[in-house]
Coordinates of C-alpha atoms in Angstrom, one line a residue:
M778 CA -0.1 -0.1 -0.4
A779 CA 0.7 3.2 -0.6
A780 CA 1.8 6.0 1.9
I781 CA -0.4 8.8 1.2
E782 CA 0.0 12.6 3.3
F783 CA -1.7 15.0 3.4
Q784 CA -0.3 19.1 3.9
E785 CA -1.3 21.8 4.9
V786 CA -1.5 24.9 1.8
A787 CA 0.7 28.0 3.7
S788 CA 3.2 28.5 1.4
P789 CA 3.6 29.9 -1.3
A790 CA 5.8 26.8 -3.2
Q791 CA 2.9 24.9 -1.7
I792 CA -0.4 28.4 -3.8
A793 CA 2.0 27.2 -6.9
E794 CA 2.2 23.4 -6.6
V795 CA -1.3 23.7 -6.7
A796 CA -2.5 25.4 -9.5
R797 CA -0.2 23.4 -11.3
L798 CA -1.8 20.1 -10.0
G799 CA -5.1 22.3 -10.9
E800 CA -3.9 22.8 -14.2
E801 CA -2.9 19.3 -15.1
I802 CA -6.3 17.5 -13.8
W803 CA -9.0 19.7 -14.8
R804 CA -7.0 19.8 -18.4
E805 CA -7.3 16.1 -18.7
H806 CA -10.4 15.4 -16.9
Y807 CA -13.1 18.5 -18.1
G808 CA -11.0 18.3 -21.3
E809 CA -14.0 16.6 -23.3
L810 CA -16.9 17.9 -20.7
L811 CA -16.3 21.5 -21.3
G812 CA -14.2 22.6 -23.4
E813 CA -10.9 24.7 -23.4
A814 CA -12.3 28.3 -23.3
Q815 CA -14.3 27.2 -20.0
I816 CA -11.6 25.1 -18.7
A817 CA -9.0 28.6 -18.9
Y818 CA -11.9 30.8 -17.9
M819 CA -12.5 28.8 -14.5
L820 CA -8.4 27.8 -14.2
E821 CA -7.6 31.5 -14.0
K822 CA -10.3 31.6 -12.1
Y823 CA -10.6 29.7 -9.5
Q824 CA -7.3 28.1 -9.6
S825 CA -4.4 30.3 -10.7
E826 CA -1.9 30.5 -8.1
R827 CA -3.6 34.3 -7.2
A828 CA -6.9 32.9 -6.8
V829 CA -5.9 30.1 -4.5
A830 CA -3.7 32.4 -2.3
A831 CA -6.7 35.0 -2.0
Q832 CA -9.0 32.4 -1.1
L833 CA -6.5 30.8 1.6
A834 CA -6.1 35.2 2.9
D835 CA -9.6 35.8 2.3
G836 CA -12.2 33.3 2.0
G837 CA -11.6 31.2 5.3
Y838 CA -10.8 28.5 2.7
R839 CA -8.1 25.9 3.6
Y840 CA -6.2 23.6 0.8
W841 CA -4.3 20.5 1.6
L842 CA -2.5 19.0 -1.4
V843 CA -2.0 15.0 -1.6
F844 CA 0.7 13.1 -2.0
E845 CA 2.1 9.1 -2.6
D846 CA 4.8 8.2 -1.7
G847 CA 5.8 11.8 -1.2
C848 CA 4.9 12.4 -4.9
P849 CA 2.3 15.4 -5.1
C850 CA -0.4 13.7 -6.7
G851 CA -3.4 16.1 -5.7
Y852 CA -5.4 18.7 -3.8
C853 CA -8.2 19.2 -1.9
G854 CA -10.2 22.8 -1.1
F855 CA -12.7 23.5 1.7
V856 CA -14.8 26.1 3.9
R857 CA -16.7 25.2 6.9
E858 CA -20.0 27.0 7.5
E859 CA -21.7 27.3 9.9
D860 CA -23.5 24.3 10.0
R861 CA -21.9 22.2 7.2
L862 CA -18.6 22.0 5.4
F863 CA -18.0 22.9 1.4
L864 CA -15.5 21.2 -0.1
S865 CA -14.8 23.3 -3.4
K866 CA -12.6 20.7 -4.4
L867 CA -11.7 17.2 -4.5
Y868 CA -9.1 17.0 -7.8
L869 CA -6.7 13.5 -8.3
R870 CA -4.0 12.6 -11.0
R871 CA -5.6 10.1 -13.3
A872 CA -3.5 7.7 -11.9
V873 CA -3.8 7.4 -8.7
R874 CA -7.8 7.6 -9.2
G875 CA -9.9 4.1 -7.9
R876 CA -6.7 3.7 -4.7
G877 CA -9.2 5.0 -2.0
I878 CA -7.4 8.5 -2.1
A879 CA -10.1 9.7 -1.9
R880 CA -11.7 8.2 0.6
L881 CA -9.1 9.2 3.2
A882 CA -9.8 13.1 2.4
L883 CA -13.4 11.9 3.2
E884 CA -12.4 10.5 6.7
K885 CA -10.0 13.6 7.1
L886 CA -12.8 15.9 6.4
R887 CA -15.1 14.4 8.2
A888 CA -12.2 15.2 11.3
E889 CA -12.5 18.9 10.2
A890 CA -16.9 19.2 9.9
A891 CA -17.2 17.9 13.7
G892 CA -20.1 18.8 15.1
L893 CA -21.6 20.6 11.5
R894 CA -24.8 18.7 10.0
S895 CA -23.0 17.6 7.3
I896 CA -20.5 17.5 4.1
Y897 CA -21.7 19.7 0.8
L898 CA -20.4 20.1 -2.6
T899 CA -20.8 20.7 -6.6
V900 CA -20.5 18.6 -8.9
N901 CA -21.0 18.7 -12.2
K902 CA -24.1 17.1 -13.9
E903 CA -22.3 15.8 -16.7
N904 CA -19.5 14.3 -14.4
S905 CA -20.7 10.6 -14.0
G906 CA -17.8 8.8 -12.6
S907 CA -17.3 11.8 -9.9
I908 CA -20.9 11.4 -9.2
A909 CA -20.3 7.4 -8.9
V910 CA -17.1 8.5 -6.3
Y911 CA -19.3 10.4 -4.3
K912 CA -22.5 8.9 -4.3
A913 CA -19.9 5.0 -2.9
L914 CA -18.9 7.9 -0.1
G915 CA -22.2 8.3 0.9
F916 CA -23.4 11.5 -0.8
C917 CA -26.7 12.4 -2.6
E918 CA -27.9 14.3 -4.7
I919 CA -29.7 16.7 -2.8
D920 CA -30.5 19.5 -5.9
A921 CA -29.3 21.2 -8.4
V922 CA -27.7 24.4 -9.5
K923 CA -27.3 26.5 -13.0
T924 CA -24.7 29.1 -12.2
D925 CA -23.3 32.2 -14.1
I926 CA -20.0 32.0 -13.1
G927 CA -18.9 35.3 -15.9
G928 CA -16.9 35.4 -18.6
G929 CA -19.8 33.3 -20.7
F930 CA -20.1 30.7 -18.5
Y931 CA -22.4 28.4 -16.5
M932 CA -21.7 26.0 -13.9
D933 CA -25.0 22.9 -14.3
D934 CA -24.5 20.9 -11.0
Y935 CA -25.7 19.2 -8.3
I936 CA -25.4 19.8 -4.9
M937 CA -24.8 16.7 -2.9
E938 CA -24.3 16.6 0.8
L939 CA -22.7 13.9 3.3
P940 CA -24.8 13.7 6.5
L941 CA -22.5 13.7 9.3
C942 CA -25.5 13.2 12.2

């Protein structure tokens, strides 16, 4: 079994690594689903070094870099809200998917969400692989939302939730 490690993101080098992984994973995973123009727009708006640094500084977000055997393989971004934890990002390189890393991340997130009623996330309605993973982890669809994110782009998502109490 590979050694999995989660590191809290705080330094500029770690922020740069999150942005680099985001670029790699998003282009691979969302290429056919969203198209190049929307991917480029969303990477700049949500996953660039500037965006991640702002989320950490201003938005109460936390990020973890995920390592397998010492090599960066993904990241997770989340924010604690009044009574729920919002899992904004959980992205893994294709080569490490299916190895239980998402389950390990969720175990850590459950600890972060102690005292809250649930963990929730949004996932593209066409992202069937991720939806299946979240369902296997205990999430269920509770709503759907279409969000204007600017630039002429929309996110058409399910809201999925994992009750904790």
